[in-house]
Amino acid sequence: MAKEITTVVELTETHLKLVQSKDSPQGKILTQILFRELTSGSEEATVNSLRDLLSGIKISPDELICILPRNQTTVRMLKLPSQETSEVDNMINLQIVKHTPYTREDVVVDYLVVGKDADGYSQILLVIVHKDVVNRYINIFKAAKLNLRQLTLSSQGICNLYLYYQRKLHVTTEKEVVVILDIDRIDTEVCFYYRDNLVFSRALQFGSREMNEESINSLLGELRLTLATYQKERFGAAVNRLVLTSASQNLEVLSKRIESELSLEVEIINPQAELLKEKEVDLPLSWLKGEVSANAVLGLALQKPEKPLNLLPINLLTEHKELAESKRVLYLISLSLVVIGLVLLSVLVKIYKRSQYLHTIYRSIEESLKKTKEVEQKQRKTELIQARLFPRVSSIDIIYDLYQMLPQGISLGTLDAEENGNILIEGSSLLMADVFDFQSRLEKSPHFNNVEVKFASKRNSAYGEITDFKITCQVEKKTR
């Protein structure tokens, strides 16, 4: 069975990032981690960089995921009074105009149900992006001769990596809200993680190249506002822990400031050290130095979200769905034809084997008939030779021999010769001894075999005592 290859691409203002993974019995294994720095923000330059990045790489179209940066989207937390999907859809369409200055037709929307309460309410993470942003990504990938199947949010990839980290180390944080800080080159993404889900996120203007006191002060101020917003709208428990996911060597100062000023427990996770053990994967230098984050692409390459976001337009998703359905139908038809072909082939093989078997039988019969004819010819020749050498005894010879052997005191009444060679002799004798003398003479004759006296009985007559008898025998051709 072919191994499924997942390709995840993230396009930020500074870099193109690509991560590939393949299935294995142990789970997903990373096979590619590639970065390309973008020196120009033009679409043409981005397309050329993407083509260069993808050159020589095998892509599975149905497993191609593109990540949309958080700073190009609007994310809102909503609490809606329904848990029915159709009702939630309708309510979200009404909510869109409240949270953006655009009409429903100008935006692409997707959402996650991140919680449900006993009062019948649903906690919703709503993601909104303008169609112009989405179309730019679609056009870039089309120019690189690739069709997007999924356009998702970077925040989901970051939370997915943390979920992967937890499962790998057999750790659980189901009962607490964790704030994840993903620090990239020029911005930082703040993700709120609760019960294995992304429940809120925000992009901040702070990057790995700005690890100075002034920038850290600004970051802490934005974090306070973000935490306050979440506390006001929160769906889960209170926040008491923050995770820094970066390979940067300058996180200690930031970690201590967060702990002291925001009263949060801080954990630093280095993805290279904690998550990646694949020695055959070459790691980009900018990632090794901690200048650029790969957390979003890693999270989606190593583990699929249980409820993935997809920010492609509905018409494109419908087109992809119809194409996938057509492929599935075509696959089923092809599979059916293969099965029918195999059945027909099996039947033809059986017919061929039977015809070969019959042909073998016919040949055996022909050979047997040929040998039989040869034997019959030899038998006829043998019989002809035997007939010439040992002619059959004639009836005259039999009668002559009988009368030659007949004692003087015996007279014959019946002499019956059958076609099968059996002879019946009936007569009478003056003496009983003559009857048995006649039997003895017949047995010594070369012409008779199986001589047997059937009966010999005495009776009185005018001439005295007479013995009536019956003798049977067979004529036998004797060699001379």
XYZ file of C-alpha atoms in Angstrom:
480
model
C 0.000 0.000 0.000
C 1.304 3.478 -0.986
C 2.309 5.712 1.915
C 0.285 8.912 2.190
C 2.412 12.054 1.783
C 1.174 15.217 3.486
C 2.552 18.557 2.296
C 2.044 21.740 4.351
C 3.065 25.163 3.039
C 3.003 28.441 4.982
C 3.409 31.789 3.257
C 4.337 34.663 5.579
C 5.632 38.156 4.842
C 9.245 36.999 5.197
C 9.385 33.293 4.367
C 7.977 30.361 2.464
C 7.949 27.275 4.693
C 7.335 23.695 3.604
C 7.094 20.540 5.696
C 6.350 17.061 4.329
C 5.521 13.908 6.234
C 4.587 10.352 5.366
C 2.647 7.630 7.132
C 4.447 4.865 9.000
C 3.444 2.212 11.566
C 4.794 4.570 14.270
C 2.776 7.541 12.957
C 3.804 10.489 10.808
C 7.498 10.784 9.904
C 8.985 14.058 8.663
C 10.721 13.824 5.290
C 11.225 17.488 4.307
C 11.671 20.792 6.156
C 12.448 23.605 3.712
C 12.489 27.410 4.065
C 12.857 30.115 1.403
C 13.335 33.745 2.424
C 11.174 36.192 0.487
C 13.204 39.208 -0.603
C 10.281 40.765 -2.475
C 6.603 41.024 -1.608
C 5.413 40.883 -5.233
C 3.162 38.024 -6.290
C 5.480 37.119 -9.183
C 8.475 36.787 -6.858
C 6.400 34.702 -4.454
C 5.292 32.380 -7.268
C 8.896 31.928 -8.428
C 10.020 31.170 -4.876
C 7.190 28.669 -4.474
C 8.101 26.936 -7.750
C 11.727 26.777 -6.635
C 10.715 25.408 -3.245
C 8.503 22.711 -4.766
C 10.860 21.654 -7.572
C 11.703 17.965 -7.364
C 9.193 17.352 -4.542
C 6.383 14.844 -4.918
C 3.025 16.398 -4.011
C -0.216 14.535 -3.290
C -2.910 17.038 -4.424
C -5.490 15.792 -1.917
C -2.968 16.171 0.923
C -1.737 19.704 0.116
C -2.447 22.185 2.927
C -1.719 25.896 2.855
C -1.542 27.920 6.059
C -3.001 31.395 6.280
C -1.200 33.719 8.769
C -3.300 34.838 11.721
C -2.690 38.544 10.984
C -4.643 38.233 7.702
C -7.797 36.991 9.387
C -10.398 38.063 11.924
C -11.043 35.645 14.797
C -13.933 36.000 17.229
C -15.289 33.997 20.148
C -19.078 33.617 20.088
C -21.618 32.041 22.376
C -24.744 31.088 20.427
C -28.038 29.799 21.909
C -28.246 26.592 19.844
C -26.478 23.306 19.318
C -28.126 22.424 15.990
C -25.720 22.783 13.060
C -28.232 24.392 10.677
C -29.306 26.932 13.318
C -25.690 27.710 14.218
C -24.915 28.284 10.502
C -27.761 30.770 10.213
C -26.744 32.588 13.398
C -23.147 32.882 12.205
C -24.254 34.448 8.912
C -26.059 37.102 10.954
C -23.022 37.629 13.209
C -20.562 38.252 10.361
C -21.718 41.796 9.635
C -21.318 42.649 13.326
C -17.654 41.719 13.362
C -16.419 42.941 9.951
C -17.070 45.960 7.737
C -17.699 43.648 4.774
C -20.804 41.978 3.366
C -21.292 38.234 3.579
C -20.456 37.910 -0.128
C -17.061 39.604 0.373
C -15.715 37.163 2.968
C -14.986 33.476 3.477
C -16.004 32.036 6.831
C -15.396 28.855 8.783
C -15.849 28.023 12.426
C -15.155 25.457 15.108
C -17.541 24.356 17.822
C -15.119 24.380 20.751
C -17.632 23.698 23.512
C -21.243 23.030 24.425
C -22.867 23.722 27.771
C -25.819 22.272 29.625
C -27.984 25.327 28.830
C -28.001 24.480 25.107
C -25.395 27.060 24.102
C -22.478 26.459 21.725
C -19.072 28.078 22.101
C -17.859 29.019 18.644
C -14.473 30.057 17.290
C -15.318 32.094 14.205
C -12.669 32.781 11.535
C -13.302 35.412 8.854
C -11.046 36.303 5.917
C -11.609 38.607 2.956
C -12.010 36.924 -0.433
C -9.202 39.027 -1.907
C -6.763 37.427 0.545
C -8.048 33.945 -0.243
C -7.956 34.553 -4.010
C -4.336 35.720 -3.764
C -3.324 32.384 -2.265
C -5.383 30.452 -4.801
C -3.786 32.367 -7.685
C -0.245 31.891 -6.330
C -0.693 28.127 -6.137
C -2.426 27.959 -9.525
C 0.548 29.803 -11.047
C 2.735 27.095 -9.486
C 0.434 24.514 -11.165
C -1.112 23.330 -7.904
C -4.733 23.407 -6.799
C -5.354 24.063 -3.125
C -7.537 21.579 -1.251
C -7.298 23.226 2.170
C -6.529 26.750 3.342
C -6.373 26.760 7.115
C -5.400 29.031 9.991
C -1.864 29.092 11.420
C -3.257 29.092 14.987
C -4.722 25.624 14.472
C -1.350 24.282 13.365
C 0.370 25.767 16.455
C -2.183 24.215 18.812
C -1.943 20.951 16.908
C 1.824 20.842 17.494
C 1.275 21.341 21.217
C -1.314 18.543 21.176
C 1.234 16.316 19.381
C 3.824 17.232 22.032
C 1.437 16.329 24.847
C 0.498 12.975 23.347
C 4.104 12.107 22.628
C 5.098 12.785 26.233
C 1.803 11.377 27.614
C 0.899 14.695 29.229
C -2.601 16.137 29.509
C -3.863 19.666 30.198
C -7.562 18.987 29.679
C -8.703 20.954 32.725
C -6.639 24.092 32.155
C -6.305 26.798 29.536
C -2.805 27.101 28.108
C -1.593 30.212 26.311
C 0.885 29.363 23.553
C 3.274 32.054 22.269
C 4.676 31.239 18.834
C 7.435 33.751 18.046
C 8.256 34.194 14.349
C 10.611 36.605 12.562
C 8.411 39.731 12.702
C 5.292 38.741 14.628
C 4.052 36.574 17.478
C 0.907 34.512 17.584
C -0.982 34.087 20.858
C -3.116 30.931 20.921
C -5.493 29.873 23.682
C -5.605 26.081 23.971
C -8.294 24.250 25.937
C -9.389 20.609 25.850
C -7.279 19.794 22.783
C -8.764 22.699 20.817
C -7.901 26.187 19.690
C -10.418 28.472 21.432
C -8.975 31.906 20.601
C -5.914 33.528 19.010
C -4.381 36.921 18.262
C -1.391 38.214 16.261
C 1.020 40.689 17.917
C 3.702 42.925 16.413
C 6.694 41.306 18.090
C 9.324 39.118 16.456
C 12.419 37.069 17.227
C 14.669 39.898 16.043
C 13.170 42.282 18.639
C 14.310 40.669 21.879
C 15.074 43.988 23.584
C 13.637 45.629 26.676
C 11.464 48.126 24.820
C 9.899 45.481 22.553
C 9.367 43.111 25.490
C 7.551 45.898 27.380
C 5.286 46.389 24.362
C 4.683 42.630 24.084
C 3.745 42.355 27.771
C 1.268 45.199 27.368
C -0.394 43.465 24.409
C -0.474 40.204 26.336
C -2.276 41.896 29.239
C -4.932 43.225 26.871
C -5.282 39.829 25.158
C -5.625 38.007 28.478
C -8.183 40.540 29.656
C -10.216 40.063 26.454
C -10.162 36.308 26.907
C -11.092 36.555 30.601
C -14.060 38.713 29.632
C -15.285 36.307 26.928
C -13.752 33.085 28.224
C -15.369 29.739 27.666
C -13.037 27.601 29.732
C -11.064 27.809 32.947
C -8.821 30.682 33.975
C -5.370 31.017 32.407
C -2.459 30.163 34.687
C 0.167 28.762 32.322
C 1.970 30.047 29.251
C 4.096 28.060 26.775
C 6.879 29.602 24.692
C 7.513 27.503 21.570
C 10.759 28.593 19.973
C 14.366 27.518 19.399
C 15.634 31.000 20.236
C 18.384 31.214 22.848
C 17.100 34.550 24.177
C 13.853 33.415 25.792
C 15.007 33.379 29.403
C 14.589 37.129 29.871
C 11.130 37.082 28.290
C 10.146 34.041 30.348
C 11.144 35.681 33.648
C 9.342 38.926 32.769
C 6.117 37.034 31.961
C 6.290 35.053 35.194
C 6.920 38.089 37.364
C 4.650 40.644 35.672
C 1.760 38.474 34.442
C 1.852 35.890 37.247
C 1.845 32.981 34.799
C 3.785 29.766 34.997
C 6.014 29.634 31.876
C 7.205 26.529 30.004
C 9.698 26.734 27.143
C 9.414 24.094 24.425
C 12.111 23.780 21.783
C 10.509 21.755 18.919
C 13.903 20.689 17.588
C 14.984 19.180 20.886
C 11.632 17.906 22.182
C 9.789 16.741 19.074
C 12.136 16.022 16.197
C 14.345 12.955 16.274
C 14.525 12.291 12.506
C 18.250 12.448 11.768
C 17.752 12.164 8.016
C 15.889 15.507 7.804
C 18.034 18.536 7.038
C 16.946 21.493 9.167
C 16.967 25.097 7.843
C 19.645 27.289 9.406
C 17.221 30.126 10.201
C 15.090 27.662 12.167
C 18.071 26.194 13.982
C 19.002 29.684 15.124
C 15.476 30.282 16.394
C 14.892 33.214 14.013
C 11.921 31.678 12.176
C 9.104 29.501 13.539
C 7.967 26.276 11.874
C 5.394 25.339 14.509
C 2.270 25.816 12.382
C 3.546 23.719 9.451
C 4.942 21.068 11.793
C 1.674 20.782 13.708
C -0.385 20.094 10.580
C 2.214 17.772 9.031
C 2.651 15.596 12.125
C -1.009 15.284 13.062
C -4.327 16.040 11.383
C -6.769 18.167 13.388
C -9.921 16.350 14.421
C -11.974 19.356 13.199
C -9.899 21.093 10.486
C -10.658 24.649 9.399
C -10.904 25.298 5.668
C -11.070 28.893 4.424
C -11.522 28.173 0.719
C -14.691 29.549 -0.935
C -17.765 27.329 -0.876
C -17.882 27.047 -4.677
C -14.270 25.817 -4.758
C -14.908 23.350 -1.945
C -17.989 22.096 -3.823
C -15.918 21.767 -6.983
C -13.252 19.810 -5.097
C -15.924 17.657 -3.481
C -17.496 16.893 -6.863
C -14.065 16.166 -8.322
C -13.265 13.875 -5.419
C -16.639 12.165 -5.857
C -15.976 11.781 -9.590
C -12.588 10.281 -8.809
C -14.187 7.961 -6.301
C -16.835 6.863 -8.809
C -14.168 6.451 -11.486
C -12.085 4.445 -9.039
C -15.064 2.231 -8.188
C -15.839 1.748 -11.892
C -12.206 0.922 -12.585
C -12.151 -1.437 -9.630
C -15.373 -3.083 -10.838
C -13.915 -3.489 -14.333
C -10.788 -5.003 -12.843
C -12.902 -7.419 -10.785
C -14.997 -8.320 -13.842
C -11.814 -8.729 -15.865
C -10.350 -11.001 -13.196
C -13.550 -13.069 -13.094
C -13.576 -13.371 -16.897
C -9.892 -14.204 -16.856
C -10.537 -16.857 -14.217
C -13.355 -18.319 -16.342
C -11.209 -18.234 -19.476
C -8.347 -19.888 -17.588
C -10.706 -22.628 -16.401
C -12.094 -23.071 -19.931
C -8.575 -23.166 -21.317
C -7.478 -25.700 -18.702
C -10.537 -27.847 -19.404
C -9.998 -27.621 -23.167
C -6.383 -28.604 -22.623
C -7.532 -31.471 -20.427
C -10.058 -32.593 -23.051
C -7.418 -32.269 -25.742
C -5.130 -34.472 -23.638
C -7.942 -37.014 -23.217
C -8.691 -36.972 -26.964
C -5.035 -37.493 -27.732
C -4.897 -40.355 -25.224
C -8.012 -41.889 -26.801
C -6.540 -41.531 -30.282
C -3.306 -43.144 -29.159
C -5.255 -45.909 -27.395
C -7.362 -46.508 -30.527
C -4.233 -46.628 -32.633
C -2.640 -49.141 -30.269
C -5.919 -51.110 -30.123
C -6.007 -51.326 -33.919
C -2.413 -52.495 -33.938
C -3.238 -55.153 -31.306
C -6.346 -56.231 -33.249
C -4.307 -56.565 -36.414
C -1.709 -58.611 -34.562
C -4.463 -60.703 -33.004
C -6.032 -61.394 -36.406
C -2.654 -62.397 -37.787
C -2.073 -64.630 -34.774
C -5.485 -66.246 -35.167
C -4.851 -66.763 -38.872
C -1.502 -68.383 -38.129
C -3.090 -70.532 -35.403
C -5.874 -71.511 -37.779
C -3.277 -72.524 -40.348
C -1.133 -74.382 -37.853
C -3.925 -75.875 -35.751
C -7.075 -76.284 -37.859
C -10.382 -76.751 -36.045
C -11.577 -80.321 -35.490
C -14.434 -81.153 -37.845
C -17.685 -82.887 -36.840
C -16.751 -85.898 -38.938
C -13.500 -86.172 -36.992
C -15.426 -86.002 -33.718
C -17.897 -88.710 -34.806
C -15.111 -90.833 -36.146
C -13.102 -90.538 -32.909
C -16.177 -91.285 -30.804
C -16.960 -94.479 -32.661
C -13.316 -95.486 -32.616
C -13.321 -95.146 -28.827
C -16.740 -96.670 -28.327
C -16.581 -100.059 -26.556
C -18.302 -102.978 -28.354
C -21.085 -103.353 -25.808
C -22.281 -99.707 -26.002
C -24.846 -98.300 -28.354
C -25.467 -94.538 -28.720
C -28.905 -93.082 -28.750
C -28.158 -89.335 -28.825
C -25.147 -87.330 -29.976
C -25.765 -83.553 -29.660
C -22.958 -81.076 -30.487
C -23.540 -77.370 -29.615
C -21.871 -74.298 -31.171
C -19.916 -73.542 -27.977
C -18.207 -76.964 -28.205
C -20.328 -78.773 -25.614
C -21.262 -82.375 -26.560
C -24.043 -84.482 -25.043
C -23.754 -88.254 -25.419
C -26.608 -90.541 -24.407
C -26.748 -94.302 -24.838
C -26.977 -97.717 -23.232
C -24.534 -100.492 -22.347
C -24.778 -104.113 -21.446
C -22.145 -103.610 -18.764
C -21.688 -100.709 -16.310
C -17.911 -101.101 -16.648
C -18.090 -100.280 -20.360
C -19.579 -96.877 -19.545
C -16.645 -95.896 -17.356
C -14.226 -97.425 -19.864
C -15.779 -95.134 -22.495
C -15.342 -92.114 -20.142
C -11.670 -93.018 -19.668
C -11.132 -93.245 -23.425
C -12.742 -89.793 -23.940
C -10.510 -88.210 -21.307
C -7.435 -89.612 -23.020
C -8.524 -88.267 -26.394
C -6.874 -85.025 -27.584
C -10.236 -83.773 -28.855
C -12.252 -83.824 -25.630
C -12.059 -82.078 -22.290
C -14.073 -81.923 -19.071
C -15.526 -85.362 -19.590
C -18.202 -86.056 -16.985
C -20.687 -88.912 -16.490
C -23.946 -87.199 -15.594
C -25.722 -90.400 -14.730
C -25.488 -94.140 -15.286
C -28.456 -96.260 -14.179
C -29.381 -99.835 -14.614
C -32.707 -101.217 -15.879
C -34.019 -104.624 -16.794
C -34.988 -105.485 -20.326
C -35.932 -108.544 -22.394
C -32.284 -108.998 -23.052
C -31.268 -108.802 -19.457
C -29.818 -105.941 -17.333
C -28.914 -102.764 -19.341
C -27.174 -99.564 -18.137
C -28.426 -96.195 -19.493
C -25.949 -93.298 -19.288
C -25.423 -89.646 -20.125
C -21.950 -88.151 -20.662
C -21.059 -84.494 -21.324
C -17.745 -83.149 -22.564
C -16.224 -80.286 -24.509
C -14.383 -80.311 -27.770
C -10.914 -78.804 -27.209
C -8.449 -77.819 -29.834
C -5.224 -79.504 -28.884
C -1.822 -78.810 -30.190
C -0.258 -81.557 -32.104
